[in-house]
Short mmCIF file of C-alpha atoms in Angstrom, two decimals:
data_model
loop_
_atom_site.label_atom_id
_atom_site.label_comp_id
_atom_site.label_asym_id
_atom_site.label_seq_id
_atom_site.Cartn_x
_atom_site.Cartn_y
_atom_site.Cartn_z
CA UNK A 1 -58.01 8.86 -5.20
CA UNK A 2 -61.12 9.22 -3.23
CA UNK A 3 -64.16 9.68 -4.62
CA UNK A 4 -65.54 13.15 -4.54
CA UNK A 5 -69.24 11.64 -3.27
CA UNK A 6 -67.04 10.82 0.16
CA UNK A 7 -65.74 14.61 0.62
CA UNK A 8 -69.29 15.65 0.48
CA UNK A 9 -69.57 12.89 3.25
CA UNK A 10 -67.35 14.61 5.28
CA UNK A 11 -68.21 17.89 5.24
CA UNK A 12 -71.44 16.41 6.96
CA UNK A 13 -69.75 15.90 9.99
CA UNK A 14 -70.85 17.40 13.02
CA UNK A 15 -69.66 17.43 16.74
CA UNK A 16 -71.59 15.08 18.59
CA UNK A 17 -72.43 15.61 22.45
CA UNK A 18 -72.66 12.68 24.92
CA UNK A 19 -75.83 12.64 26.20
CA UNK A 20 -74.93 10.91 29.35
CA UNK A 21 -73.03 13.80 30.83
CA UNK A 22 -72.95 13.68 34.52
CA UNK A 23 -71.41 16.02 37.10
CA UNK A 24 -71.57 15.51 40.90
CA UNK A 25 -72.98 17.65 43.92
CA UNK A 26 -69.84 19.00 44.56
CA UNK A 27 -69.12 20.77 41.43
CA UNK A 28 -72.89 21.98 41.35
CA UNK A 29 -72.43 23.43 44.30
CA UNK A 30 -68.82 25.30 43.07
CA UNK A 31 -70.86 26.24 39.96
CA UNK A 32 -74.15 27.85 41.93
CA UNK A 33 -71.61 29.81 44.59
CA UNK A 34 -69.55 31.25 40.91
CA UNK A 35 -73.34 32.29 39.79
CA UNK A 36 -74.24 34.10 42.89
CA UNK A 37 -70.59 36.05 43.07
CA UNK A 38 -69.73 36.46 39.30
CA UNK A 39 -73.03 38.58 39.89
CA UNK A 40 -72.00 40.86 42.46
CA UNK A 41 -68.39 41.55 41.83
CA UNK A 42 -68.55 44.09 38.56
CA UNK A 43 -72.28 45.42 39.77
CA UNK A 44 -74.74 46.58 41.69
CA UNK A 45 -72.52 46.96 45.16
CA UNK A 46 -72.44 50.55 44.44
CA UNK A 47 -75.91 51.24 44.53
CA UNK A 48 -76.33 49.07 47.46
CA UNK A 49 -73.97 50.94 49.73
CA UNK A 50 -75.83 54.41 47.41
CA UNK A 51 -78.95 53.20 48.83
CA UNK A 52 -78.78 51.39 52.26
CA UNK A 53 -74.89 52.82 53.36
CA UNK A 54 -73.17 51.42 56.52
CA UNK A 55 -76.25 48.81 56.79
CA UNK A 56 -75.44 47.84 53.09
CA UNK A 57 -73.99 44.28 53.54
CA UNK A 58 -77.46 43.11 54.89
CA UNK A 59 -78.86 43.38 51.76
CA UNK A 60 -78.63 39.79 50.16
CA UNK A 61 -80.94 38.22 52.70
CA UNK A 62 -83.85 38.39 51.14
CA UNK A 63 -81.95 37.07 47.90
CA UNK A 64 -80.43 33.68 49.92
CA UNK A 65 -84.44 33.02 51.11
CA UNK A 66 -85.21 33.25 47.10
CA UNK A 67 -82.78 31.35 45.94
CA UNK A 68 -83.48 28.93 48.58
CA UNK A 69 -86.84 28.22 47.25
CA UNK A 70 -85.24 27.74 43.79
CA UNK A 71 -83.10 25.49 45.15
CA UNK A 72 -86.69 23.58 46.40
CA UNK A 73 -88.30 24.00 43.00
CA UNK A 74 -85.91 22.12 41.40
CA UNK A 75 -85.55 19.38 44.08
CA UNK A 76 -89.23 18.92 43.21
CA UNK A 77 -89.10 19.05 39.48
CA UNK A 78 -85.85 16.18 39.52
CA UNK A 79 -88.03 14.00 41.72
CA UNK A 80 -91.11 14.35 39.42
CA UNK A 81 -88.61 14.14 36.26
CA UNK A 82 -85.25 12.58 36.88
CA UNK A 83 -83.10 12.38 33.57
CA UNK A 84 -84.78 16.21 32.20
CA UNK A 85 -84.07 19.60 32.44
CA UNK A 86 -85.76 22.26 33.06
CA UNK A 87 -86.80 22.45 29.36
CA UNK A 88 -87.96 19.13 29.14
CA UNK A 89 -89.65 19.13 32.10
CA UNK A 90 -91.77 21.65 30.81
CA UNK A 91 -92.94 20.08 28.23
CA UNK A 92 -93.34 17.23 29.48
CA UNK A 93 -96.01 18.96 31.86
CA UNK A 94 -97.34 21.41 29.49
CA UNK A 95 -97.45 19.90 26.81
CA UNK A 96 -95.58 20.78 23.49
CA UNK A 97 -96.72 24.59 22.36
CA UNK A 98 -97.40 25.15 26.54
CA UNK A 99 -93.83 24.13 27.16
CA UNK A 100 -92.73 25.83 23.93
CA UNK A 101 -93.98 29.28 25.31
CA UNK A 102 -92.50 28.50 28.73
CA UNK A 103 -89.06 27.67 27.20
CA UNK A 104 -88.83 30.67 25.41
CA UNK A 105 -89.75 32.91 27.83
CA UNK A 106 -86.69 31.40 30.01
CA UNK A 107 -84.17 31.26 27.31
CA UNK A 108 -84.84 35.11 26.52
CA UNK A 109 -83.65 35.79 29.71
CA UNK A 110 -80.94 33.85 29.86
CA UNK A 111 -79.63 35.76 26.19
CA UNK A 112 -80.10 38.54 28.06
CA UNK A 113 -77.73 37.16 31.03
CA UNK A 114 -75.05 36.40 28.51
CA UNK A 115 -75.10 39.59 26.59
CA UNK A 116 -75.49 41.82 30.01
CA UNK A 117 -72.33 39.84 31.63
CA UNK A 118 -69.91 40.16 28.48
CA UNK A 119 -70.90 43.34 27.98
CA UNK A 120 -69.67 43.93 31.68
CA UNK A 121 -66.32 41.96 31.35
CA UNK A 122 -65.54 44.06 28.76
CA UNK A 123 -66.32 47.25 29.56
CA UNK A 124 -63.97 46.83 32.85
CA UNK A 125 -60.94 45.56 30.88
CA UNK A 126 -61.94 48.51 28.45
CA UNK A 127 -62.41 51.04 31.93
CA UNK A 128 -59.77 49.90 33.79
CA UNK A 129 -57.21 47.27 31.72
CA UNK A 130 -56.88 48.07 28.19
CA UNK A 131 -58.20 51.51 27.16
CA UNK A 132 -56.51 51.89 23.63
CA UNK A 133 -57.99 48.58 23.20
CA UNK A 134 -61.56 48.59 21.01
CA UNK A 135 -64.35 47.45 22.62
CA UNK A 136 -65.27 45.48 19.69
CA UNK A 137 -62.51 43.29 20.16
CA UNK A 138 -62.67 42.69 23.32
CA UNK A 139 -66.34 41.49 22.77
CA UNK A 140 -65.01 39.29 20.32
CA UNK A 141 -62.58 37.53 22.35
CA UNK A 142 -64.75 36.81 25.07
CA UNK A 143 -67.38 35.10 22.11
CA UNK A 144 -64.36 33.22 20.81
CA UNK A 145 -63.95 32.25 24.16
CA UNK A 146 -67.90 30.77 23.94
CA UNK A 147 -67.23 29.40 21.10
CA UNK A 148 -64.35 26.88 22.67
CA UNK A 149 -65.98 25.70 25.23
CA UNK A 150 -69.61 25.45 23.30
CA UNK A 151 -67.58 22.15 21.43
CA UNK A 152 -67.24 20.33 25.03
CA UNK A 153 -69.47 19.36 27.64
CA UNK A 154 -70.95 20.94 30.97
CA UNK A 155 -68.41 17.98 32.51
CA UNK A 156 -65.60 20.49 31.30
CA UNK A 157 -66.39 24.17 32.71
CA UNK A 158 -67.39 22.44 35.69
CA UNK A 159 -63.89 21.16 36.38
CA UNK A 160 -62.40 24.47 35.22
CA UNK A 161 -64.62 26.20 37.60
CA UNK A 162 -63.38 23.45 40.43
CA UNK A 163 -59.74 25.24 40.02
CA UNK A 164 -60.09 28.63 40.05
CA UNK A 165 -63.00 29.29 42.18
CA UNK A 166 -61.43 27.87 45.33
CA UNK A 167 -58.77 30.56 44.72
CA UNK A 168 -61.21 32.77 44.72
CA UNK A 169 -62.66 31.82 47.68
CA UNK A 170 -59.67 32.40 49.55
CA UNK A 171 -58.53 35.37 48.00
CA UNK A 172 -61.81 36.65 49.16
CA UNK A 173 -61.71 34.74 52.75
CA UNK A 174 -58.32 36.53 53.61
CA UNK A 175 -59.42 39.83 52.63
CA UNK A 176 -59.56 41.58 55.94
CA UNK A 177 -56.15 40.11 57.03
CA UNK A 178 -54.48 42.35 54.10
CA UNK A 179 -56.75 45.02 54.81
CA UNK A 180 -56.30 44.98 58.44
CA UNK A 181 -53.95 48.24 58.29
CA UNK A 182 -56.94 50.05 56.73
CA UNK A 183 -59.49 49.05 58.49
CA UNK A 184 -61.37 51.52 60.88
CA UNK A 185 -64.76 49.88 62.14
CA UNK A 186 -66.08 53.28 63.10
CA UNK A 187 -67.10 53.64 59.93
CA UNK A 188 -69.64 50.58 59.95
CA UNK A 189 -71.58 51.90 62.90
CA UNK A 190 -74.26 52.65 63.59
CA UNK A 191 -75.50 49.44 61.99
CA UNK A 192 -79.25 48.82 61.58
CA UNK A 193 -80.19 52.57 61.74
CA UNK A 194 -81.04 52.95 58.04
CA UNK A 195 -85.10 52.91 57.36
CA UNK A 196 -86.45 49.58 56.58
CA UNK A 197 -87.78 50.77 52.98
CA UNK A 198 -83.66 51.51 52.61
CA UNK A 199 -82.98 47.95 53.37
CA UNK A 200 -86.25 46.40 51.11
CA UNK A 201 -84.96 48.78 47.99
CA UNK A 202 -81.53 47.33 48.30
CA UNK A 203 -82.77 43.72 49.04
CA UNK A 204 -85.25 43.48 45.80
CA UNK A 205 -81.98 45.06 44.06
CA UNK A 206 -79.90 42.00 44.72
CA UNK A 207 -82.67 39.29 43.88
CA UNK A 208 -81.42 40.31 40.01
CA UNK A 209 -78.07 38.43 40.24
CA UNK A 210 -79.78 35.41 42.44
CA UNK A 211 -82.03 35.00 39.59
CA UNK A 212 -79.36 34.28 37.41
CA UNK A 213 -79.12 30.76 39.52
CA UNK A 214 -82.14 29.83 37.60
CA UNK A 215 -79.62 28.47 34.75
CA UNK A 216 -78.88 25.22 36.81
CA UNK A 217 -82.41 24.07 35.80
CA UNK A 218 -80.52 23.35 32.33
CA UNK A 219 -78.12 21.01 33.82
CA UNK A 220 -81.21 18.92 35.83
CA UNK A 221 -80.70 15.81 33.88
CA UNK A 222 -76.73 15.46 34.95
CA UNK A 223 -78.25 14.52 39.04
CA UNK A 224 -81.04 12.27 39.27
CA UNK A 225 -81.33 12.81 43.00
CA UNK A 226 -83.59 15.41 44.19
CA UNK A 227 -81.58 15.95 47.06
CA UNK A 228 -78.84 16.31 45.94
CA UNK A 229 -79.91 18.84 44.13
CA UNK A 230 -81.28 21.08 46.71
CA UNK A 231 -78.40 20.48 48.72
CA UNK A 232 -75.76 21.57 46.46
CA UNK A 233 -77.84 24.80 45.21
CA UNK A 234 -78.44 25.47 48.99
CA UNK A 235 -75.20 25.44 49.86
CA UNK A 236 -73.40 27.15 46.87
CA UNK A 237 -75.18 29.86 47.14
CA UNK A 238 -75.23 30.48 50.49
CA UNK A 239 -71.54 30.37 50.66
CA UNK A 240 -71.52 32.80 47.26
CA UNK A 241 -74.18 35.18 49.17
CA UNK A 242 -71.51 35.22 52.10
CA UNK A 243 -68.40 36.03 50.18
CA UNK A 244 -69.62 39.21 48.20
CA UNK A 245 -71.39 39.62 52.55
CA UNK A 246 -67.92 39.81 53.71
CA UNK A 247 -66.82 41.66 50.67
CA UNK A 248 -68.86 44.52 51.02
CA UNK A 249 -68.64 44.60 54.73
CA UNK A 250 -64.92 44.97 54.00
CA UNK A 251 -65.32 48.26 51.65
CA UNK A 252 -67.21 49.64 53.99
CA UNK A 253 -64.98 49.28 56.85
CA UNK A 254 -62.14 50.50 54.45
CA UNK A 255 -63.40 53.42 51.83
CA UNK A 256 -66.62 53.89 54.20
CA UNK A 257 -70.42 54.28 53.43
CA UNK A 258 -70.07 57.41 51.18
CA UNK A 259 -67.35 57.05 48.96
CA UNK A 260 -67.63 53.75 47.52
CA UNK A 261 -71.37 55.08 46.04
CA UNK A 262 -69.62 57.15 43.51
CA UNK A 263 -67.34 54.28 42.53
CA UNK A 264 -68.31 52.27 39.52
CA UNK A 265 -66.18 49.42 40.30
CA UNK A 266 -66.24 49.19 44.38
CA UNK A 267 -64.28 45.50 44.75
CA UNK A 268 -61.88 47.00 42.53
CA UNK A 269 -60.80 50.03 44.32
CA UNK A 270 -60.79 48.11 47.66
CA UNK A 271 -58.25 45.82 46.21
CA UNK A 272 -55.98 48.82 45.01
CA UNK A 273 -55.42 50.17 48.25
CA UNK A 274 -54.06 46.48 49.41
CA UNK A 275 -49.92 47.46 50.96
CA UNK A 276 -48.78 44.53 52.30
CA UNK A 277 -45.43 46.14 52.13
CA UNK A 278 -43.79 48.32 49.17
CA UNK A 279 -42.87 45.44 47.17
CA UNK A 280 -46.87 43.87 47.08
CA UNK A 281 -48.59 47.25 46.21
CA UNK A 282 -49.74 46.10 42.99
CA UNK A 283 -51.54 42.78 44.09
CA UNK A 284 -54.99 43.99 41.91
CA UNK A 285 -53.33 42.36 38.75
CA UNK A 286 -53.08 39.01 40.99
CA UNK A 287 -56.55 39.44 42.42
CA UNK A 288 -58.09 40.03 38.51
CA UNK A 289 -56.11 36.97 37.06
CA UNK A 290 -58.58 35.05 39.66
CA UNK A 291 -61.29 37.21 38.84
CA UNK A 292 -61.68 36.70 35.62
CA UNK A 293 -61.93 33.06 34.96
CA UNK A 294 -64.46 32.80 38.03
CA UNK A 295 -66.12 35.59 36.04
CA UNK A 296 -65.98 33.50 32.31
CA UNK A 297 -66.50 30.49 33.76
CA UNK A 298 -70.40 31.49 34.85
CA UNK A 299 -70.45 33.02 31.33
CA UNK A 300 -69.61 29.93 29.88
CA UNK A 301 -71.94 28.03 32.18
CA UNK A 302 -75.06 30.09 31.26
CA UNK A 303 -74.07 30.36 27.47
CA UNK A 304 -74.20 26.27 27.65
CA UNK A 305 -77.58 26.51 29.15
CA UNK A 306 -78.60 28.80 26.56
CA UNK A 307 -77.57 26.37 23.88
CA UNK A 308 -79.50 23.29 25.68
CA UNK A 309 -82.35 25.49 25.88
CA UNK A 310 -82.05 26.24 22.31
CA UNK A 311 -81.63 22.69 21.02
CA UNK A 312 -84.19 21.25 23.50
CA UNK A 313 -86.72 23.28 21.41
CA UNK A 314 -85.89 20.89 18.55
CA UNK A 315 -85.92 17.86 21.00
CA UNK A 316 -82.44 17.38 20.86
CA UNK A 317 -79.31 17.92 23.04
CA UNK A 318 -76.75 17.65 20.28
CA UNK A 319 -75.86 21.76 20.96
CA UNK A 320 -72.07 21.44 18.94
CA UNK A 321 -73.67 22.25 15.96
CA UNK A 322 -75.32 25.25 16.58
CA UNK A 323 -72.87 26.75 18.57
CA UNK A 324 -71.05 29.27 16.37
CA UNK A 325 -74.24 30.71 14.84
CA UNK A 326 -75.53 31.81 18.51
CA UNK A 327 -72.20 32.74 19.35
CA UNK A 328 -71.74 35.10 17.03
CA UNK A 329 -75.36 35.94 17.54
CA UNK A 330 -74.09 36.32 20.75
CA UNK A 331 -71.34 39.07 19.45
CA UNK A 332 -73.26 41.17 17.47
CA UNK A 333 -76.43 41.41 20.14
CA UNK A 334 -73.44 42.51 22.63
CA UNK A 335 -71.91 45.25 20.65
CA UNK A 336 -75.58 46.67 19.65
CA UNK A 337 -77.09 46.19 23.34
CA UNK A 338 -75.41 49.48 25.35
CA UNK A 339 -74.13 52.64 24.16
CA UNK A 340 -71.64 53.46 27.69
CA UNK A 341 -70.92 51.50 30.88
CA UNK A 342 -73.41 53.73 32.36
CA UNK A 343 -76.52 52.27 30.63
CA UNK A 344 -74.73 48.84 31.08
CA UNK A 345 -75.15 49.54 35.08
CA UNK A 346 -78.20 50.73 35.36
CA UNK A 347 -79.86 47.67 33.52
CA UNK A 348 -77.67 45.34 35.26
CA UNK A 349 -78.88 46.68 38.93
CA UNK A 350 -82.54 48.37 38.17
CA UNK A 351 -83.72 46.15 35.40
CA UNK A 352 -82.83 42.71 36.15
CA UNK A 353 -84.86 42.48 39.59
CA UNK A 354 -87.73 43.83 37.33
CA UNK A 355 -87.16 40.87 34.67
CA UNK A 356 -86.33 38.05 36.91
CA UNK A 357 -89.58 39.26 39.47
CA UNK A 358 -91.63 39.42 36.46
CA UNK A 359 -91.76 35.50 34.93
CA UNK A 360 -89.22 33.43 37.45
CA UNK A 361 -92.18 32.91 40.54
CA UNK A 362 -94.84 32.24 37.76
CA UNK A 363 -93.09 29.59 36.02
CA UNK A 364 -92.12 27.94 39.43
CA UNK A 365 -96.09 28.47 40.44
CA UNK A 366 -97.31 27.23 37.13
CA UNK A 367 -94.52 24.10 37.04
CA UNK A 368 -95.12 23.18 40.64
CA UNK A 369 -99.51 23.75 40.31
CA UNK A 370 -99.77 21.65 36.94
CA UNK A 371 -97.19 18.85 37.69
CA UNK A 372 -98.69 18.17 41.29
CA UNK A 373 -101.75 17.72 39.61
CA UNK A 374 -100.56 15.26 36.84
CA UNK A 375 -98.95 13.23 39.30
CA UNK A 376 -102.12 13.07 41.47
CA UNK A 377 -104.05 11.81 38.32
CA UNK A 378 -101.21 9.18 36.97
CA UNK A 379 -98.83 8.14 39.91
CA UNK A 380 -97.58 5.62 37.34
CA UNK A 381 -95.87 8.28 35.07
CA UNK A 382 -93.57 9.39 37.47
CA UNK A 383 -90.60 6.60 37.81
CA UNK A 384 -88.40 8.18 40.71
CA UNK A 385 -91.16 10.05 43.36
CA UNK A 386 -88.66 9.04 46.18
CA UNK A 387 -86.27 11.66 45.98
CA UNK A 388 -83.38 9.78 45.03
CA UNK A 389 -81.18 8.14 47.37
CA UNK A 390 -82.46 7.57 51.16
CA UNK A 391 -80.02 8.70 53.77
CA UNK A 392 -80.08 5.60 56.39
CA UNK A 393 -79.46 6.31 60.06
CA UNK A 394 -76.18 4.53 60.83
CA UNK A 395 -76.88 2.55 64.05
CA UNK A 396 -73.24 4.04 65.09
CA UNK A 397 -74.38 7.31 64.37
CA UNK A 398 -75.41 7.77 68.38
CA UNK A 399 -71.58 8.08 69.32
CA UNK A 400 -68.86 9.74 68.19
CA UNK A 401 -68.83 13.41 66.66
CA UNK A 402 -71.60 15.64 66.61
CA UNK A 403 -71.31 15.92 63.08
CA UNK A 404 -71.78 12.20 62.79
CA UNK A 405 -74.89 11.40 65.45
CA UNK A 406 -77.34 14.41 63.14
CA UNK A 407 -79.13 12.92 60.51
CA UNK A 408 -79.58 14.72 57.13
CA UNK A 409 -82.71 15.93 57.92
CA UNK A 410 -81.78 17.37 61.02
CA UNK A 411 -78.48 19.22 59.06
CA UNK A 412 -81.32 20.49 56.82
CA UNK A 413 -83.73 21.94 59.28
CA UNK A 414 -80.52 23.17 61.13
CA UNK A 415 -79.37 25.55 58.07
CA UNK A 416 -83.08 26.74 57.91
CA UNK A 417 -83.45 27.39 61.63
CA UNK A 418 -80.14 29.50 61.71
CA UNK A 419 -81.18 31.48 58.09
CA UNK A 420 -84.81 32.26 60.53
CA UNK A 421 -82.69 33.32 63.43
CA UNK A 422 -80.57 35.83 60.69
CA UNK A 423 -83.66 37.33 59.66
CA UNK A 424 -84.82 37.39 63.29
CA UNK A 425 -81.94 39.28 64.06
CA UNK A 426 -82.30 41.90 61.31
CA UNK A 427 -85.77 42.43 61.97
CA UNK A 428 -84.79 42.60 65.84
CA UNK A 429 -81.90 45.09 64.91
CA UNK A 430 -84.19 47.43 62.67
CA UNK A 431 -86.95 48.11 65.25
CA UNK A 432 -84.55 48.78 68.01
CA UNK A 433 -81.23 49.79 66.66
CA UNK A 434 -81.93 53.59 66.34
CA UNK A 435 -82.94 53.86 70.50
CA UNK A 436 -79.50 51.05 71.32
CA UNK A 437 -76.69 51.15 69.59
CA UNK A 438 -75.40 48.68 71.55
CA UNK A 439 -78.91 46.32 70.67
CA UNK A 440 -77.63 47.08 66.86
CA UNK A 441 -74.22 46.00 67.00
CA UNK A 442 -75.65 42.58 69.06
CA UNK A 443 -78.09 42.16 66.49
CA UNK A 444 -74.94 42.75 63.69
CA UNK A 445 -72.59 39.97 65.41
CA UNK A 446 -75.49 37.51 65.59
CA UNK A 447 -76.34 38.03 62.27
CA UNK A 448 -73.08 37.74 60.17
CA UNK A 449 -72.48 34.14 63.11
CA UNK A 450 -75.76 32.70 62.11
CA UNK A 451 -74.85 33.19 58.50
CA UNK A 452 -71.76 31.58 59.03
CA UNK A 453 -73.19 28.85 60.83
CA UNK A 454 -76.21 28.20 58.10
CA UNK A 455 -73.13 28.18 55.84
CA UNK A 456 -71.43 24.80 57.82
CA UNK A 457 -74.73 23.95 58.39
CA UNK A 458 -75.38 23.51 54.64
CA UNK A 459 -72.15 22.04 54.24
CA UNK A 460 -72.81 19.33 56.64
CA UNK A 461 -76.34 18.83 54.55
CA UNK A 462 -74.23 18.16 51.47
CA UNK A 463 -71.70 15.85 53.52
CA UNK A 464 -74.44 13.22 54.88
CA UNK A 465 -75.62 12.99 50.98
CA UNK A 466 -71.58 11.86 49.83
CA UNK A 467 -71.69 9.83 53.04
CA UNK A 468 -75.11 7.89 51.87
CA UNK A 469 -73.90 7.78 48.50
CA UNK A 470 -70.69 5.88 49.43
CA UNK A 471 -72.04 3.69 52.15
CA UNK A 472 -74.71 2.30 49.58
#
């Protein structure tokens, strides 16, 4: 028989997280684009289309330029610190109780994230799903759900999240074909009439959700190229900030610019009136089993940056073993946070802009200001300054495709020209839509192509970097 000293040796064991988790560009990329749309699906397009109407699915410009510039914080921060995250990093340039303060400040938000976005899942199965159903338990199901994946690695919702958002993409890209019986484009037009302070109200709105992209910094140390980084942010996001684009282009064209204000759940009710004939009239339950895990698996994703954050405060990455205290943490904040889905929304679409506005550009300011100036002093500290991996010019790279003879850099600058020439377009639109309607409905087509081409633009950006990668 065992001694009993060795059972109290066991009960000491504890999960025990590789530290050397890595994940590629690709599935950064997947995880940044379920971010930007797990965002928009359950919120905030109702007060859009409330606020800004027909001209509604301009709104997320303003949010792909500041999520853009995330994307270029962090490229800087990985080449400064490759191996950290963002919590690390901080310290690292701020020094311990500087750092501390910094860290905290970000991982309040990010609780706030995760309690705002179960809160929401539930609340629509609760609205909509299963009404008999207890809230409670609903909220508890979703934390169990934390709790699962909080025992794994980053590795692990990023390949879940490489399944189903795909799917989701699709489900979303095909849209208009099983809506083309209800479509009636009148009821888009006239496009870029709506005052500009319409436009800037709904624009500062959406800037709430792309803040929640400020989570990757907690995954830094899995790339140690800079570019990579930027890349993959750039173009997840852009291709998120598309999709819910096209999206609520669609319920515009469908339900119109009045009656999907008074909806709480807009994407919901454009998928219910989906007749492909009389035998696919229920396709929402379809659409929702793809919904959802896109939906859990950026829950999951920010509850795993909440627990790095946490356990980088204590200089360790080892999260396993505090993961069922914060989850159900996690549980009880939830069921105390909102009293009905209508205080949910309006903190989810008027207060999260406020919050994200209010700390995000100063710690990016402060980050970028201080570690500049450290590696100005010390050069030495700083290992990797390069970026990462250099993208050679292939000396065959003259012939062939055009996709083959442009250069990274040139892919780069590309995306960024044709994101200029979208805003050009809306700015063009919005001075001289209300005196051409024709000039407005130029200024629409041009906008929604340029988005599409900054989106294969981007693409082609993250391409040249798997390209370099394998040729070296």
């Amino acid at each position: 028989m065992a001694h009993p000293s060795s059972w109290r040796l066991t009960r000491k064991v504890v999960f025990i997280i590789d530290t050397n988790q890595v994940i590629n560009e690709r599935q950064l990329s997947w995880l940044a684009s379920s971010i930007v749309t797990s965002g928009g699906i359950l919120t905030l397009q109702n007060e859009l289309i409330r606020i800004n109407q027909m001209d509604a699915w301009f709104s997320y410009l303003i949010s792909i330029l500041y999520v853009f510039l995330i994307a270029g914080f962090f490229s800087f921060m990985t080449k400064l610190y490759p191996s950290k995250n963002i919590f690390e990093i901080s310290k690292c340039i701020l020094g311990r109780w500087g750092g501390t303060c910094v860290n905290l400040l970000i991982l309040f938000h990010f609780w706030q994230i995760v309690v705002r976005d179960i809160s929401s899942v539930s609340r629509f199965s609760s609205t909509l799903l299963l009404q008999v159903t207890p809230l409670e338990i609903l909220i508890l199901l979703n934390c169990l759900l934390l709790i699962y994946f909080g025992k794994t690695s980053v590795e692990v919702i990023a390949r879940v999240n490489d399944l189903f958002y795909p799917l989701f993409v699709v489900t979303t890209i095909i849209m208009p074909l099983l809506l083309s019986n209800e479509f009636f484009l009148r009821l888009t037009t006239p496009v870029l009439t709506m005052p500009i302070q319409n436009l800037t109200a709904s624009s500062i709105l959406t800037i709430g959700s792309a803040g929640d992209i400020f989570i990757l910094g907690a995954f830094l140390h899995m790339l140690s190229n800079s570019n990579h980084v930027r890349s993959a942010i750039r173009h997840g996001s852009l291709l998120g900030f598309f999709l819910l684009t096209l999206l609520l282009f669609v319920i515009i064209a469908v339900l119109g610019p009045k009656m999907p204000a008074n909806f709480s759940y807009p994407s919901y009710n454009l998928v219910q009136t989906i007749h492909v004939t009389d035998f696919l009239d229920r396709l929402d339950l379809v659409m929702l089993m793809i919904w959802y895990p896109t939906v859990a698996s950026k829950i999951i994703a920010i509850y795993m940056a909440l627990l790095i954050g946490i356990s980088s405060l204590f200089n360790e990455r080892n999260y396993p073993m505090i993961n069922k205290p914060i989850a159900l943490l996690i549980a009880l904040s939830t069921c105390l946070s909102f009293k009905s889905t209508t205080e949910l929304l309006a903190f989810s679409n008027f207060s999260s802009p406020v919050i994200v506005l209010a700390y995000q550009p100063f710690i990016m300011i402060l980050l970028v200001a201080f570690g500049y100036r450290k590696q100005q002093k010390d050069p030495t500290a700083f290992p990797d300054s390069s970026g990462g991996t250099q993208v050679k010019k292939d000396p065959k790279q003259n012939s062939g495709k055009l996709s083959q003879r442009l250069t990274y850099t040139q892919w780069l600058w590309g995306g960024n020209f044709a994101l200029a020439i979208c805003v050009a377009f809306v700015l063009l639109g919005l001075m001289l839509g209300e005196k051409s309607a024709m000039i407005g409905m130029i200024c629409a087509v041009g906008f929604g192509t340029c988005l599409l081409l900054a989106n294969l633009f981007t693409y082609m950006e993250l391409t040249k970097l798997k390209q370099a990668d394998s040729s070296n």
